Amino acid sequence: MKLRTRRGGYSTELAKEIISDSKSVISLSTELEPQYVWDKGHRTDQISGFQAWFAQEELGAFKIKFEHEVKLPPFLSEVDFVDLEACQVRNNVYFKAKDIN
């Protein structure tokens, strides 16, 4: 997928441009993956958030970060997100959301 270069951090507009509202998003994760804080090249025990995998037709699998633990639905369930945002860093796109519906 080719996107034009953007600046300015996370935005809901970029998320809507990438993830289609007309197609279902499916949950692939059964457990959250903790994301740790790194300090001077070493991982600390401090958790900065949690990630889970999701997929959408024609988009493939992607991770979404949550700042707090969320309750994941059963495997292959259809989901919606609360305040989904995306951020482009060079050729990579990162997603975060507040919660799952």
mmCIF file of N, CA and C in Angstrom:
data_model
loop_
_atom_site.group_PDB
_atom_site.id
_atom_site.type_symbol
_atom_site.label_atom_id
_atom_site.label_comp_id
_atom_site.label_asym_id
_atom_site.label_seq_id
_atom_site.Cartn_x
_atom_site.Cartn_y
_atom_site.Cartn_z
ATOM 1 N N MET A 1 0.848 -1.158 0.000
ATOM 2 C CA MET A 1 0.000 0.000 0.000
ATOM 3 C C MET A 1 0.902 1.231 0.000
ATOM 4 N N LYS A 2 0.648 2.153 -0.888
ATOM 5 C CA LYS A 2 1.452 3.359 -0.986
ATOM 6 C C LYS A 2 0.650 4.544 -0.467
ATOM 7 N N LEU A 3 1.210 5.241 0.502
ATOM 8 C CA LEU A 3 0.565 6.414 1.074
ATOM 9 C C LEU A 3 1.447 7.628 0.864
ATOM 10 N N ARG A 4 0.828 8.776 0.746
ATOM 11 C CA ARG A 4 1.649 9.979 0.661
ATOM 12 C C ARG A 4 2.226 10.278 2.043
ATOM 13 N N THR A 5 3.397 10.868 2.063
ATOM 14 C CA THR A 5 4.075 11.148 3.325
ATOM 15 C C THR A 5 3.309 12.208 4.102
ATOM 16 N N ARG A 6 3.156 11.972 5.396
ATOM 17 C CA ARG A 6 2.441 12.895 6.271
ATOM 18 C C ARG A 6 3.314 13.256 7.459
ATOM 19 N N ARG A 7 2.981 14.329 8.104
ATOM 20 C CA ARG A 7 3.647 14.738 9.334
ATOM 21 C C ARG A 7 2.571 15.040 10.370
ATOM 22 N N GLY A 8 2.938 14.931 11.635
ATOM 23 C CA GLY A 8 2.022 15.397 12.648
ATOM 24 C C GLY A 8 1.455 14.366 13.593
ATOM 25 N N GLY A 9 1.982 13.171 13.672
ATOM 26 C CA GLY A 9 1.539 12.203 14.660
ATOM 27 C C GLY A 9 0.257 11.488 14.286
ATOM 28 N N TYR A 10 -0.455 11.008 15.313
ATOM 29 C CA TYR A 10 -1.654 10.197 15.111
ATOM 30 C C TYR A 10 -2.834 11.048 14.655
ATOM 31 N N SER A 11 -3.662 10.457 13.757
ATOM 32 C CA SER A 11 -4.875 11.158 13.325
ATOM 33 C C SER A 11 -5.963 10.146 12.985
ATOM 34 N N THR A 12 -7.207 10.543 13.210
ATOM 35 C CA THR A 12 -8.342 9.696 12.856
ATOM 36 C C THR A 12 -8.547 9.682 11.346
ATOM 37 N N GLU A 13 -8.182 10.764 10.668
ATOM 38 C CA GLU A 13 -8.346 10.842 9.216
ATOM 39 C C GLU A 13 -7.504 9.784 8.507
ATOM 40 N N LEU A 14 -6.254 9.616 8.928
ATOM 41 C CA LEU A 14 -5.387 8.612 8.318
ATOM 42 C C LEU A 14 -5.938 7.211 8.578
ATOM 43 N N ALA A 15 -6.429 6.956 9.785
ATOM 44 C CA ALA A 15 -7.008 5.648 10.103
ATOM 45 C C ALA A 15 -8.201 5.347 9.206
ATOM 46 N N LYS A 16 -9.063 6.345 8.972
ATOM 47 C CA LYS A 16 -10.235 6.156 8.101
ATOM 48 C C LYS A 16 -9.827 5.952 6.651
ATOM 49 N N GLU A 17 -8.715 6.545 6.241
ATOM 50 C CA GLU A 17 -8.214 6.386 4.881
ATOM 51 C C GLU A 17 -7.701 4.956 4.645
ATOM 52 N N ILE A 18 -7.146 4.349 5.677
ATOM 53 C CA ILE A 18 -6.542 3.017 5.539
ATOM 54 C C ILE A 18 -7.532 1.897 5.836
ATOM 55 N N ILE A 19 -8.275 2.007 6.939
ATOM 56 C CA ILE A 19 -9.216 0.968 7.350
ATOM 57 C C ILE A 19 -10.616 1.360 6.913
ATOM 58 N N SER A 20 -11.190 0.567 6.026
ATOM 59 C CA SER A 20 -12.493 0.865 5.436
ATOM 60 C C SER A 20 -13.628 0.625 6.431
ATOM 61 N N ASP A 21 -14.570 1.573 6.489
ATOM 62 C CA ASP A 21 -15.763 1.416 7.323
ATOM 63 C C ASP A 21 -16.744 0.424 6.723
ATOM 64 N N SER A 22 -16.634 0.177 5.414
ATOM 65 C CA SER A 22 -17.597 -0.693 4.737
ATOM 66 C C SER A 22 -17.244 -2.178 4.830
ATOM 67 N N LYS A 23 -16.059 -2.506 5.355
ATOM 68 C CA LYS A 23 -15.645 -3.902 5.482
ATOM 69 C C LYS A 23 -15.401 -4.232 6.944
ATOM 70 N N SER A 24 -15.633 -5.482 7.300
ATOM 71 C CA SER A 24 -15.469 -5.934 8.675
ATOM 72 C C SER A 24 -14.006 -6.021 9.069
ATOM 73 N N VAL A 25 -13.744 -5.702 10.337
ATOM 74 C CA VAL A 25 -12.426 -5.925 10.935
ATOM 75 C C VAL A 25 -12.570 -7.133 11.852
ATOM 76 N N ILE A 26 -11.654 -8.092 11.720
ATOM 77 C CA ILE A 26 -11.721 -9.353 12.449
ATOM 78 C C ILE A 26 -10.589 -9.418 13.478
ATOM 79 N N SER A 27 -10.912 -9.873 14.675
ATOM 80 C CA SER A 27 -9.915 -10.037 15.730
ATOM 81 C C SER A 27 -9.153 -11.345 15.532
ATOM 82 N N LEU A 28 -7.819 -11.268 15.525
ATOM 83 C CA LEU A 28 -6.979 -12.448 15.358
ATOM 84 C C LEU A 28 -6.302 -12.881 16.649
ATOM 85 N N SER A 29 -6.199 -11.989 17.615
ATOM 86 C CA SER A 29 -5.500 -12.293 18.869
ATOM 87 C C SER A 29 -6.439 -12.872 19.908
ATOM 88 N N THR A 30 -5.900 -13.788 20.698
ATOM 89 C CA THR A 30 -6.649 -14.316 21.837
ATOM 90 C C THR A 30 -6.100 -13.773 23.150
ATOM 91 N N GLU A 31 -4.894 -13.186 23.091
ATOM 92 C CA GLU A 31 -4.271 -12.571 24.270
ATOM 93 C C GLU A 31 -3.599 -11.274 23.861
ATOM 94 N N LEU A 32 -3.570 -10.318 24.781
ATOM 95 C CA LEU A 32 -2.864 -9.069 24.529
ATOM 96 C C LEU A 32 -1.362 -9.274 24.679
ATOM 97 N N GLU A 33 -0.575 -8.573 23.882
ATOM 98 C CA GLU A 33 0.879 -8.604 23.983
ATOM 99 C C GLU A 33 1.321 -7.330 24.692
ATOM 100 N N PRO A 34 1.988 -7.445 25.853
ATOM 101 C CA PRO A 34 2.461 -6.229 26.517
ATOM 102 C C PRO A 34 3.558 -5.557 25.689
ATOM 103 N N GLN A 35 3.558 -4.249 25.708
ATOM 104 C CA GLN A 35 4.600 -3.481 25.038
ATOM 105 C C GLN A 35 5.377 -2.750 26.126
ATOM 106 N N TYR A 36 6.681 -2.967 26.150
ATOM 107 C CA TYR A 36 7.514 -2.461 27.234
ATOM 108 C C TYR A 36 8.229 -1.171 26.848
ATOM 109 N N VAL A 37 8.570 -0.395 27.870
ATOM 110 C CA VAL A 37 9.361 0.816 27.708
ATOM 111 C C VAL A 37 10.823 0.412 27.569
ATOM 112 N N TRP A 38 11.523 1.045 26.640
ATOM 113 C CA TRP A 38 12.953 0.807 26.452
ATOM 114 C C TRP A 38 13.714 2.038 26.926
ATOM 115 N N ASP A 39 14.840 1.821 27.612
ATOM 116 C CA ASP A 39 15.663 2.908 28.119
ATOM 117 C C ASP A 39 17.121 2.609 27.793
ATOM 118 N N LYS A 40 17.735 3.462 27.016
ATOM 119 C CA LYS A 40 19.139 3.317 26.623
ATOM 120 C C LYS A 40 19.434 1.959 26.005
ATOM 121 N N GLY A 41 18.525 1.503 25.148
ATOM 122 C CA GLY A 41 18.732 0.251 24.447
ATOM 123 C C GLY A 41 18.388 -1.003 25.225
ATOM 124 N N HIS A 42 17.851 -0.853 26.428
ATOM 125 C CA HIS A 42 17.487 -2.012 27.245
ATOM 126 C C HIS A 42 16.012 -1.949 27.627
ATOM 127 N N ARG A 43 15.364 -3.092 27.586
ATOM 128 C CA ARG A 43 13.954 -3.166 27.956
ATOM 129 C C ARG A 43 13.810 -3.074 29.473
ATOM 130 N N THR A 44 12.844 -2.262 29.906
ATOM 131 C CA THR A 44 12.549 -2.158 31.334
ATOM 132 C C THR A 44 11.346 -3.050 31.646
ATOM 133 N N ASP A 45 10.971 -3.130 32.902
ATOM 134 C CA ASP A 45 9.791 -3.898 33.296
ATOM 135 C C ASP A 45 8.510 -3.061 33.220
ATOM 136 N N GLN A 46 8.644 -1.789 32.860
ATOM 137 C CA GLN A 46 7.493 -0.892 32.777
ATOM 138 C C GLN A 46 6.736 -1.141 31.474
ATOM 139 N N ILE A 47 5.419 -1.334 31.576
ATOM 140 C CA ILE A 47 4.574 -1.579 30.415
ATOM 141 C C ILE A 47 3.985 -0.254 29.930
ATOM 142 N N SER A 48 4.148 0.019 28.613
ATOM 143 C CA SER A 48 3.632 1.266 28.052
ATOM 144 C C SER A 48 2.286 1.077 27.361
ATOM 145 N N GLY A 49 1.885 -0.164 27.128
ATOM 146 C CA GLY A 49 0.622 -0.440 26.475
ATOM 147 C C GLY A 49 0.506 -1.903 26.112
ATOM 148 N N PHE A 50 -0.555 -2.226 25.394
ATOM 149 C CA PHE A 50 -0.815 -3.606 24.989
ATOM 150 C C PHE A 50 -1.190 -3.610 23.519
ATOM 151 N N GLN A 51 -0.795 -4.672 22.799
ATOM 152 C CA GLN A 51 -1.096 -4.773 21.377
ATOM 153 C C GLN A 51 -1.856 -6.047 21.077
ATOM 154 N N ALA A 52 -2.654 -5.982 20.015
ATOM 155 C CA ALA A 52 -3.385 -7.153 19.537
ATOM 156 C C ALA A 52 -3.444 -7.080 18.017
ATOM 157 N N TRP A 53 -3.615 -8.259 17.382
ATOM 158 C CA TRP A 53 -3.659 -8.365 15.932
ATOM 159 C C TRP A 53 -5.094 -8.401 15.421
ATOM 160 N N PHE A 54 -5.301 -7.719 14.285
ATOM 161 C CA PHE A 54 -6.594 -7.662 13.623
ATOM 162 C C PHE A 54 -6.368 -7.772 12.115
ATOM 163 N N ALA A 55 -7.428 -8.019 11.356
ATOM 164 C CA ALA A 55 -7.301 -8.113 9.896
ATOM 165 C C ALA A 55 -8.555 -7.573 9.233
ATOM 166 N N GLN A 56 -8.356 -7.122 7.992
ATOM 167 C CA GLN A 56 -9.468 -6.678 7.165
ATOM 168 C C GLN A 56 -9.195 -7.139 5.738
ATOM 169 N N GLU A 57 -10.248 -7.530 5.049
ATOM 170 C CA GLU A 57 -10.116 -7.975 3.664
ATOM 171 C C GLU A 57 -9.365 -6.925 2.841
ATOM 172 N N GLU A 58 -8.448 -7.376 2.026
ATOM 173 C CA GLU A 58 -7.603 -6.566 1.155
ATOM 174 C C GLU A 58 -6.550 -5.753 1.899
ATOM 175 N N LEU A 59 -6.577 -5.744 3.216
ATOM 176 C CA LEU A 59 -5.595 -4.989 3.996
ATOM 177 C C LEU A 59 -4.590 -5.916 4.654
ATOM 178 N N GLY A 60 -5.033 -7.089 5.061
ATOM 179 C CA GLY A 60 -4.151 -8.025 5.747
ATOM 180 C C GLY A 60 -4.138 -7.789 7.244
ATOM 181 N N ALA A 61 -3.172 -8.390 7.914
ATOM 182 C CA ALA A 61 -3.081 -8.310 9.374
ATOM 183 C C ALA A 61 -2.350 -7.043 9.805
ATOM 184 N N PHE A 62 -2.801 -6.463 10.917
ATOM 185 C CA PHE A 62 -2.168 -5.278 11.465
ATOM 186 C C PHE A 62 -2.358 -5.274 12.979
ATOM 187 N N LYS A 63 -1.442 -4.590 13.684
ATOM 188 C CA LYS A 63 -1.511 -4.477 15.139
ATOM 189 C C LYS A 63 -2.150 -3.156 15.527
ATOM 190 N N ILE A 64 -2.862 -3.196 16.650
ATOM 191 C CA ILE A 64 -3.388 -1.971 17.239
ATOM 192 C C ILE A 64 -2.938 -1.928 18.693
ATOM 193 N N LYS A 65 -2.434 -0.766 19.099
ATOM 194 C CA LYS A 65 -1.966 -0.571 20.471
ATOM 195 C C LYS A 65 -3.090 0.036 21.310
ATOM 196 N N PHE A 66 -3.193 -0.445 22.538
ATOM 197 C CA PHE A 66 -4.125 0.087 23.521
ATOM 198 C C PHE A 66 -3.318 0.537 24.729
ATOM 199 N N GLU A 67 -3.671 1.671 25.322
ATOM 200 C CA GLU A 67 -2.923 2.185 26.467
ATOM 201 C C GLU A 67 -3.179 1.391 27.739
ATOM 202 N N HIS A 68 -4.319 0.721 27.812
ATOM 203 C CA HIS A 68 -4.652 -0.082 28.986
ATOM 204 C C HIS A 68 -5.150 -1.448 28.514
ATOM 205 N N GLU A 69 -5.250 -2.377 29.428
ATOM 206 C CA GLU A 69 -5.739 -3.714 29.059
ATOM 207 C C GLU A 69 -7.199 -3.623 28.641
ATOM 208 N N VAL A 70 -7.513 -4.235 27.517
ATOM 209 C CA VAL A 70 -8.887 -4.303 27.030
ATOM 210 C C VAL A 70 -9.306 -5.764 26.998
ATOM 211 N N LYS A 71 -10.596 -5.999 26.998
ATOM 212 C CA LYS A 71 -11.106 -7.369 26.919
ATOM 213 C C LYS A 71 -11.234 -7.737 25.446
ATOM 214 N N LEU A 72 -10.428 -8.710 25.026
ATOM 215 C CA LEU A 72 -10.475 -9.143 23.633
ATOM 216 C C LEU A 72 -11.670 -10.054 23.400
ATOM 217 N N PRO A 73 -12.308 -9.926 22.253
ATOM 218 C CA PRO A 73 -13.417 -10.823 21.915
ATOM 219 C C PRO A 73 -12.867 -12.189 21.509
ATOM 220 N N PRO A 74 -13.729 -13.181 21.322
ATOM 221 C CA PRO A 74 -13.272 -14.493 20.857
ATOM 222 C C PRO A 74 -12.580 -14.389 19.491
ATOM 223 N N PHE A 75 -11.727 -15.355 19.210
ATOM 224 C CA PHE A 75 -10.979 -15.436 17.952
ATOM 225 C C PHE A 75 -11.926 -15.339 16.752
ATOM 226 N N LEU A 76 -11.565 -14.543 15.777
ATOM 227 C CA LEU A 76 -12.303 -14.308 14.523
ATOM 228 C C LEU A 76 -13.626 -13.567 14.706
ATOM 229 N N SER A 77 -13.752 -12.827 15.798
ATOM 230 C CA SER A 77 -14.952 -12.004 16.008
ATOM 231 C C SER A 77 -14.826 -10.699 15.239
ATOM 232 N N GLU A 78 -15.970 -10.174 14.820
ATOM 233 C CA GLU A 78 -16.011 -8.876 14.166
ATOM 234 C C GLU A 78 -15.954 -7.792 15.237
ATOM 235 N N VAL A 79 -15.126 -6.756 15.016
ATOM 236 C CA VAL A 79 -14.929 -5.726 16.030
ATOM 237 C C VAL A 79 -15.028 -4.324 15.430
ATOM 238 N N ASP A 80 -15.257 -3.352 16.308
ATOM 239 C CA ASP A 80 -15.158 -1.926 16.017
ATOM 240 C C ASP A 80 -14.261 -1.328 17.087
ATOM 241 N N PHE A 81 -13.679 -0.181 16.801
ATOM 242 C CA PHE A 81 -12.745 0.441 17.740
ATOM 243 C C PHE A 81 -13.265 1.777 18.235
ATOM 244 N N VAL A 82 -12.904 2.124 19.453
ATOM 245 C CA VAL A 82 -13.217 3.421 20.031
ATOM 246 C C VAL A 82 -12.012 4.324 19.797
ATOM 247 N N ASP A 83 -12.230 5.438 19.114
ATOM 248 C CA ASP A 83 -11.182 6.439 18.834
ATOM 249 C C ASP A 83 -9.951 5.836 18.168
ATOM 250 N N LEU A 84 -10.140 5.166 17.044
ATOM 251 C CA LEU A 84 -9.035 4.599 16.277
ATOM 252 C C LEU A 84 -8.247 5.713 15.600
ATOM 253 N N GLU A 85 -6.924 5.652 15.734
ATOM 254 C CA GLU A 85 -6.037 6.628 15.118
ATOM 255 C C GLU A 85 -4.873 5.904 14.454
ATOM 256 N N ALA A 86 -4.271 6.559 13.465
ATOM 257 C CA ALA A 86 -3.114 5.994 12.769
ATOM 258 C C ALA A 86 -2.031 7.056 12.662
ATOM 259 N N CYS A 87 -0.790 6.576 12.568
ATOM 260 C CA CYS A 87 0.369 7.447 12.442
ATOM 261 C C CYS A 87 1.307 6.818 11.421
ATOM 262 N N GLN A 88 1.786 7.611 10.481
ATOM 263 C CA GLN A 88 2.726 7.107 9.486
ATOM 264 C C GLN A 88 4.124 7.596 9.832
ATOM 265 N N VAL A 89 5.058 6.628 9.931
ATOM 266 C CA VAL A 89 6.460 6.942 10.147
ATOM 267 C C VAL A 89 7.222 6.303 9.003
ATOM 268 N N ARG A 90 7.730 7.139 8.117
ATOM 269 C CA ARG A 90 8.343 6.695 6.859
ATOM 270 C C ARG A 90 7.344 5.814 6.112
ATOM 271 N N ASN A 91 7.666 4.548 5.874
ATOM 272 C CA ASN A 91 6.745 3.670 5.135
ATOM 273 C C ASN A 91 5.904 2.791 6.047
ATOM 274 N N ASN A 92 5.995 2.967 7.350
ATOM 275 C CA ASN A 92 5.234 2.155 8.300
ATOM 276 C C ASN A 92 4.041 2.926 8.851
ATOM 277 N N VAL A 93 2.939 2.215 9.072
ATOM 278 C CA VAL A 93 1.748 2.818 9.671
ATOM 279 C C VAL A 93 1.478 2.113 10.989
ATOM 280 N N TYR A 94 1.274 2.897 12.047
ATOM 281 C CA TYR A 94 0.992 2.377 13.376
ATOM 282 C C TYR A 94 -0.405 2.827 13.789
ATOM 283 N N PHE A 95 -1.128 1.920 14.487
ATOM 284 C CA PHE A 95 -2.483 2.209 14.921
ATOM 285 C C PHE A 95 -2.572 2.177 16.431
ATOM 286 N N LYS A 96 -3.484 2.995 16.974
ATOM 287 C CA LYS A 96 -3.821 2.912 18.400
ATOM 288 C C LYS A 96 -5.304 3.216 18.542
ATOM 289 N N ALA A 97 -5.886 2.677 19.610
ATOM 290 C CA ALA A 97 -7.306 2.902 19.901
ATOM 291 C C ALA A 97 -7.485 2.902 21.414
ATOM 292 N N LYS A 98 -8.586 3.465 21.866
ATOM 293 C CA LYS A 98 -8.865 3.488 23.314
ATOM 294 C C LYS A 98 -9.497 2.191 23.786
ATOM 295 N N ASP A 99 -10.350 1.576 22.940
ATOM 296 C CA ASP A 99 -11.044 0.358 23.365
ATOM 297 C C ASP A 99 -11.622 -0.358 22.156
ATOM 298 N N ILE A 100 -12.218 -1.538 22.419
ATOM 299 C CA ILE A 100 -12.856 -2.359 21.393
ATOM 300 C C ILE A 100 -14.342 -2.473 21.712
ATOM 301 N N ASN A 101 -15.176 -2.387 20.674
ATOM 302 C CA ASN A 101 -16.618 -2.659 20.821
ATOM 303 C C ASN A 101 -16.918 -4.007 20.212
#
